[in-house]
Tab-separated table of C-alpha atoms in Angstrom:
chain	number	residue	atom	x	y	z
V	1107	MET	CA	187.874	-55.325	-49.038
V	1108	PRO	CA	186.954	-51.674	-49.830
V	1109	LYS	CA	186.621	-49.304	-46.895
V	1110	HIS	CA	183.211	-48.001	-45.819
V	1111	ARG	CA	182.886	-44.271	-46.596
V	1112	PRO	CA	180.189	-42.483	-44.503
V	1113	GLY	CA	180.141	-39.497	-46.860
V	1114	THR	CA	179.332	-41.707	-49.820
V	1115	THR	CA	176.428	-43.310	-47.933
V	1116	ARG	CA	175.006	-39.933	-46.961
V	1117	ARG	CA	175.203	-38.698	-50.542
V	1118	ALA	CA	173.432	-41.843	-51.788
V	1119	LEU	CA	170.627	-41.432	-49.219
V	1120	THR	CA	170.247	-37.755	-50.069
V	1121	ALA	CA	169.945	-38.606	-53.770
V	1122	LEU	CA	167.382	-41.328	-53.050
V	1123	ILE	CA	165.295	-38.973	-50.904
V	1124	GLY	CA	165.421	-36.384	-53.698
V	1125	ILE	CA	164.149	-38.914	-56.244
V	1126	LEU	CA	161.302	-40.046	-53.962
V	1127	THR	CA	160.311	-36.441	-53.209
V	1128	GLY	CA	160.226	-35.673	-56.923
V	1129	LEU	CA	158.005	-38.664	-57.634
V	1130	LEU	CA	155.591	-37.710	-54.854
V	1131	THR	CA	155.462	-34.114	-56.089
V	1132	MET	CA	154.742	-35.295	-59.619
V	1133	SER	CA	152.000	-37.607	-58.340
V	1134	PHE	CA	150.249	-34.824	-56.408
V	1135	SER	CA	150.619	-32.484	-59.360
V	1136	LEU	CA	149.003	-34.945	-61.756
V	1137	SER	CA	146.235	-35.639	-59.242
V	1138	GLY	CA	145.553	-31.922	-58.910
V	1139	THR	CA	145.471	-31.503	-62.682
V	1140	ALA	CA	142.945	-34.334	-63.020
V	1141	SER	CA	140.771	-32.838	-60.277
V	1142	ALA	CA	140.851	-29.413	-61.918
V	1143	ALA	CA	139.933	-30.893	-65.290
V	1144	GLU	CA	137.043	-32.838	-63.757
V	1145	SER	CA	135.677	-29.766	-62.012
V	1146	GLY	CA	135.270	-28.050	-65.383
V	1147	LYS	CA	136.197	-24.577	-66.513
V	1148	LYS	CA	134.304	-21.421	-65.700
V	1149	VAL	CA	131.981	-20.129	-68.398
V	1150	PRO	CA	131.724	-16.473	-69.455
V	1151	HIS	CA	128.003	-15.592	-69.369
V	1152	PRO	CA	125.905	-18.340	-67.729
V	1153	GLU	CA	123.319	-15.769	-66.653
V	1154	ASP	CA	122.361	-15.400	-70.336
V	1155	HIS	CA	121.282	-19.023	-70.710
V	1156	TRP	CA	117.999	-20.526	-69.629
V	1157	ALA	CA	115.726	-23.325	-70.768
V	1158	GLY	CA	114.909	-22.414	-74.349
V	1159	SER	CA	117.272	-19.479	-74.809
V	1160	GLN	CA	119.139	-21.367	-77.524
V	1161	ILE	CA	116.022	-23.076	-78.899
V	1162	LEU	CA	114.483	-19.718	-79.799
V	1163	LYS	CA	117.777	-18.562	-81.311
V	1164	HIS	CA	118.246	-21.646	-83.506
V	1165	GLU	CA	114.684	-22.831	-84.192
V	1166	GLY	CA	112.529	-19.723	-83.835
V	1167	GLY	CA	108.775	-20.095	-83.639
V	1168	SER	CA	105.794	-18.039	-82.596
V	1169	THR	CA	106.275	-16.312	-79.247
V	1170	THR	CA	103.043	-14.369	-78.926
V	1171	GLY	CA	102.463	-15.748	-75.454
V	1172	GLU	CA	98.926	-16.808	-76.341
V	1173	GLU	CA	97.676	-20.020	-74.794
V	1174	PRO	CA	97.418	-22.838	-77.361
V	1175	PRO	CA	93.820	-23.728	-78.245
V	1176	GLY	CA	92.023	-26.987	-77.581
V	1177	LEU	CA	94.093	-28.305	-74.677
V	1178	LEU	CA	92.218	-30.320	-72.071
V	1179	ALA	CA	93.341	-31.397	-68.595
V	1180	THR	CA	96.545	-29.392	-68.559
V	1181	THR	CA	98.245	-27.444	-65.780
V	1182	GLU	CA	99.926	-24.076	-66.281
V	1183	GLY	CA	103.556	-23.628	-65.251
V	1184	VAL	CA	106.570	-21.379	-65.724
V	1185	ASP	CA	110.344	-21.724	-65.750
V	1186	VAL	CA	112.717	-19.031	-64.528
V	1187	SER	CA	116.409	-18.246	-64.163
V	1188	SER	CA	118.555	-15.313	-63.025
V	1189	HIS	CA	117.392	-13.631	-66.249
V	1190	GLN	CA	114.098	-12.818	-64.470
V	1191	GLY	CA	115.621	-11.660	-61.171
V	1192	ASN	CA	113.155	-11.533	-58.280
V	1193	VAL	CA	109.903	-13.073	-59.492
V	1194	ALA	CA	106.378	-11.898	-58.597
V	1195	TRP	CA	105.162	-15.313	-57.498
V	1196	SER	CA	101.843	-14.101	-56.088
V	1197	THR	CA	100.993	-12.529	-59.445
V	1198	LEU	CA	101.736	-15.783	-61.226
V	1199	TRP	CA	99.746	-17.825	-58.709
V	1200	ASN	CA	96.754	-15.520	-59.084
V	1201	SER	CA	96.946	-15.937	-62.865
V	1202	GLY	CA	96.617	-19.713	-62.520
V	1203	VAL	CA	100.246	-20.902	-62.553
V	1204	ARG	CA	100.623	-24.009	-60.384
V	1205	PHE	CA	104.140	-25.324	-60.995
V	1206	ALA	CA	107.590	-23.917	-61.712
V	1207	TYR	CA	111.082	-24.994	-62.713
V	1208	VAL	CA	114.018	-22.861	-61.559
V	1209	LYS	CA	117.512	-22.871	-63.043
V	1210	ALA	CA	119.940	-23.928	-60.330
V	1211	THR	CA	123.263	-24.546	-62.064
V	1212	GLU	CA	125.286	-24.574	-65.274
V	1213	GLY	CA	128.394	-26.694	-65.800
V	1214	THR	CA	130.258	-27.070	-62.511
V	1215	SER	CA	131.018	-23.431	-61.731
V	1216	TYR	CA	127.745	-21.469	-61.837
V	1217	THR	CA	124.817	-21.199	-59.442
V	1218	ASN	CA	121.818	-18.935	-59.983
V	1219	PRO	CA	122.151	-15.971	-57.565
V	1220	TYR	CA	118.339	-15.621	-57.455
V	1221	PHE	CA	117.768	-19.308	-56.796
V	1222	SER	CA	116.568	-18.951	-53.215
V	1223	GLN	CA	113.994	-16.242	-54.002
V	1224	GLN	CA	112.720	-18.190	-56.993
V	1225	TYR	CA	112.772	-21.748	-55.625
V	1226	THR	CA	111.521	-20.931	-52.132
V	1227	GLY	CA	109.240	-18.146	-53.309
V	1228	SER	CA	107.313	-20.402	-55.689
V	1229	TYR	CA	106.948	-22.991	-52.913
V	1230	ASN	CA	105.715	-20.412	-50.424
V	1231	VAL	CA	102.788	-19.327	-52.618
V	1232	GLY	CA	101.714	-22.960	-53.004
V	1233	MET	CA	103.346	-24.052	-56.249
V	1234	ILE	CA	104.941	-27.411	-56.903
V	1235	ARG	CA	108.463	-26.610	-58.005
V	1236	GLY	CA	111.667	-28.212	-59.201
V	1237	SER	CA	115.083	-27.120	-60.406
V	1238	TYR	CA	117.024	-27.627	-63.619
V	1239	HIS	CA	120.632	-27.816	-64.778
V	1240	PHE	CA	121.901	-26.225	-68.001
V	1241	ALA	CA	124.229	-28.904	-69.381
V	1242	LEU	CA	127.672	-28.239	-70.842
V	1243	PRO	CA	128.817	-31.675	-72.044
V	1244	ASP	CA	132.217	-30.415	-73.221
V	1245	ASN	CA	132.985	-28.832	-69.851
V	1246	SER	CA	133.128	-31.829	-67.488
V	1247	SER	CA	131.632	-35.301	-67.105
V	1248	GLY	CA	127.939	-36.015	-66.724
V	1249	ALA	CA	128.594	-37.441	-63.259
V	1250	ALA	CA	130.472	-34.303	-62.157
V	1251	GLN	CA	127.659	-32.022	-63.349
V	1252	ALA	CA	124.921	-34.178	-61.791
V	1253	THR	CA	126.756	-34.103	-58.468
V	1254	TYR	CA	127.266	-30.344	-58.664
V	1255	PHE	CA	123.574	-29.898	-59.492
V	1256	VAL	CA	122.394	-32.012	-56.554
V	1257	ASN	CA	124.749	-30.182	-54.196
V	1258	HIS	CA	123.520	-26.754	-55.330
V	1259	GLY	CA	119.740	-26.952	-55.369
V	1260	GLY	CA	118.990	-29.951	-57.579
V	1261	GLY	CA	118.062	-32.414	-54.850
V	1262	TRP	CA	114.670	-34.006	-54.284
V	1263	SER	CA	112.523	-34.750	-51.259
V	1264	LYS	CA	109.186	-36.521	-51.056
V	1265	ASP	CA	107.254	-33.588	-49.643
V	1266	GLY	CA	104.632	-33.527	-52.381
V	1267	LYS	CA	105.865	-30.117	-53.577
V	1268	THR	CA	109.222	-30.951	-55.187
V	1269	LEU	CA	109.564	-32.141	-58.793
V	1270	PRO	CA	112.528	-34.271	-59.888
V	1271	GLY	CA	115.442	-32.282	-61.289
V	1272	ALA	CA	115.566	-31.557	-65.016
V	1273	LEU	CA	118.531	-31.802	-67.395
V	1274	ASP	CA	118.485	-29.013	-69.989
V	1275	MET	CA	120.019	-30.347	-73.234
V	1276	GLU	CA	120.081	-27.747	-75.982
V	1277	TYR	CA	122.295	-25.924	-78.451
V	1278	ASN	CA	125.756	-24.970	-77.209
V	1279	PRO	CA	125.788	-21.203	-76.485
V	1280	TYR	CA	129.599	-21.166	-76.534
V	1281	GLY	CA	130.501	-23.128	-79.662
V	1282	SER	CA	129.579	-26.103	-81.833
V	1283	THR	CA	125.962	-27.252	-81.665
V	1284	CYS	CA	126.745	-30.677	-80.205
V	1285	TYR	CA	129.614	-29.589	-77.944
V	1286	GLY	CA	132.134	-31.390	-80.148
V	1287	LYS	CA	130.682	-34.815	-79.309
V	1288	SER	CA	129.602	-37.653	-81.561
V	1289	ALA	CA	126.056	-38.970	-81.149
V	1290	SER	CA	127.251	-42.013	-79.192
V	1291	ALA	CA	129.454	-39.882	-76.938
V	1292	MET	CA	126.544	-37.523	-76.258
V	1293	VAL	CA	124.270	-40.421	-75.325
V	1294	SER	CA	126.962	-41.725	-72.987
V	1295	TRP	CA	127.306	-38.287	-71.376
V	1296	ILE	CA	123.564	-38.015	-70.782
V	1297	LYS	CA	123.497	-41.533	-69.285
V	1298	ASP	CA	126.386	-40.566	-67.005
V	1299	PHE	CA	124.351	-37.592	-65.767
V	1300	THR	CA	121.002	-39.358	-65.387
V	1301	ASN	CA	122.490	-42.467	-63.755
V	1302	THR	CA	124.385	-40.321	-61.247
V	1303	TYR	CA	121.338	-38.181	-60.535
V	1304	LYS	CA	119.267	-41.300	-59.879
V	1305	SER	CA	121.901	-42.755	-57.566
V	1306	LEU	CA	122.032	-39.506	-55.553
V	1307	THR	CA	118.308	-38.733	-55.345
V	1308	GLY	CA	116.426	-41.919	-56.157
V	1309	ARG	CA	114.595	-40.147	-58.989
V	1310	ASP	CA	114.861	-40.235	-62.769
V	1311	ALA	CA	115.681	-36.776	-64.094
V	1312	VAL	CA	113.337	-34.986	-66.476
V	1313	ILE	CA	115.005	-34.302	-69.839
V	1314	TYR	CA	114.416	-30.933	-71.503
V	1315	THR	CA	115.249	-30.970	-75.208
V	1316	SER	CA	113.943	-30.145	-78.664
V	1317	THR	CA	113.338	-32.782	-81.298
V	1318	SER	CA	115.655	-31.034	-83.751
V	1319	TRP	CA	118.586	-30.837	-81.321
V	1320	TRP	CA	118.008	-34.409	-80.151
V	1321	LYS	CA	118.103	-35.718	-83.698
V	1322	SER	CA	121.256	-33.770	-84.536
V	1323	CYS	CA	123.232	-34.513	-81.396
V	1324	THR	CA	122.111	-37.954	-80.169
V	1325	GLY	CA	121.257	-39.513	-83.524
V	1326	ASN	CA	117.630	-39.483	-82.300
V	1327	SER	CA	118.432	-41.945	-79.522
V	1328	SER	CA	115.495	-43.869	-78.044
V	1329	ALA	CA	117.450	-44.835	-74.917
V	1330	PHE	CA	115.683	-42.496	-72.480
V	1331	GLY	CA	112.026	-42.402	-73.479
V	1332	SER	CA	110.857	-45.252	-71.276
V	1333	VAL	CA	112.421	-43.814	-68.112
V	1334	ASN	CA	112.963	-40.041	-68.196
V	1335	PRO	CA	109.955	-37.700	-68.475
V	1336	LEU	CA	110.146	-35.380	-71.496
V	1337	TRP	CA	109.967	-31.590	-71.255
V	1338	ILE	CA	109.841	-30.296	-74.819
V	1339	PRO	CA	110.095	-26.725	-76.116
V	1340	ARG	CA	108.136	-25.743	-79.197
V	1341	TYR	CA	106.798	-22.258	-79.666
V	1342	GLY	CA	103.722	-22.803	-81.762
V	1343	SER	CA	100.183	-24.155	-81.679
V	1344	SER	CA	101.141	-27.785	-81.003
V	1345	VAL	CA	103.907	-29.904	-79.532
V	1346	GLY	CA	104.737	-31.399	-82.923
V	1347	GLU	CA	107.003	-34.400	-83.484
V	1348	LEU	CA	108.600	-35.893	-80.373
V	1349	PRO	CA	112.143	-37.271	-80.103
V	1350	ALA	CA	112.549	-41.033	-80.559
V	1351	GLY	CA	111.619	-43.212	-77.597
V	1352	TRP	CA	108.941	-40.930	-76.145
V	1353	GLY	CA	105.320	-41.770	-76.879
V	1354	PHE	CA	104.094	-38.633	-75.124
V	1355	HIS	CA	105.436	-35.477	-73.523
V	1356	THR	CA	105.149	-34.610	-69.840
V	1357	ILE	CA	105.724	-30.837	-70.079
V	1358	TRP	CA	105.465	-28.526	-73.089
V	1359	GLN	CA	107.209	-25.146	-73.053
V	1360	TYR	CA	104.873	-23.396	-75.464
V	1361	THR	CA	106.064	-19.773	-75.362
V	1362	SER	CA	108.988	-17.594	-74.342
V	1363	SER	CA	106.886	-14.435	-74.046
V	1364	GLY	CA	104.108	-15.267	-71.620
V	1365	ALA	CA	102.744	-13.042	-68.886
V	1366	THR	CA	104.999	-11.891	-66.023
V	1367	VAL	CA	108.076	-14.054	-66.685
V	1368	GLY	CA	108.021	-15.098	-70.333
V	1369	ASP	CA	108.599	-18.852	-70.388
V	1370	HIS	CA	105.296	-20.649	-69.857
V	1371	ASN	CA	104.603	-24.379	-69.886
V	1372	LYS	CA	101.712	-26.815	-69.998
V	1373	PHE	CA	101.877	-29.993	-67.929
V	1374	ASN	CA	100.287	-32.857	-69.845
V	1375	GLY	CA	97.638	-33.589	-67.234
V	1376	ALA	CA	95.621	-32.093	-64.430
V	1377	LEU	CA	97.174	-30.902	-61.166
V	1378	ASP	CA	96.951	-34.350	-59.586
V	1379	ARG	CA	99.355	-35.634	-62.264
V	1380	VAL	CA	101.858	-32.886	-61.382
V	1381	GLN	CA	101.531	-34.010	-57.765
V	1382	ALA	CA	102.073	-37.626	-58.812
V	1383	LEU	CA	105.347	-36.707	-60.553
V	1384	ALA	CA	106.439	-34.801	-57.454
V	1385	ASN	CA	105.687	-37.760	-55.194
V	1386	GLY	CA	107.490	-40.245	-57.407
């Protein structure tokens, strides 16, 4: 029978412990890598992007700031971002503006440094306001961005003054128009965002998009029209053709050069309809 050698046993245990430690280290390393990838990468100039910034660049249109003729039962609104800095909300209120959307986030690394002044300031003068998220579908998942949005100003409360959050889907300011995604992958990303937003807030997100971008990047999907209100940008005398699935628009961004802040909108209905959207 071979003799027991304590030194051999100790060496075997030391080797085994080394292997287990290596496996645990590798596991934590991979977990950390996955978490970092999910959180998304920082973007270079998020302060330069707001609802319609890429629409004007790619689609153009009249931006005289003049109110479109012949519109009945509409409510005037604006949308703002850090691009406007501190906003003169009293001036806008006195000019007839009654609702506002404020950019809260972009991707999963940017928050608007003027958000508090803009979001709270519009509320304090009496406006019904909401917040929006500038989407970067190649940066992180829809669920990750919806969660980041809700945690940084995109939430909702039934106070009669808070609109559901809006998802800004437009041309990629950093690269390829459709963020390197196929139409089916883009639709899946948007569903991931809207489903997560609904689960966190109980509300269906408003979708901001142009018909041209929607056709190019979702294959003109009709998957959202029956659920998500449409906020459409078109700088001209009429809304024009709508994306597939929507029989009507809820909000029309009709100019990027209106009075005081530039981006002005028409809600498709009187003030009581804006209140109805806020109340859910």
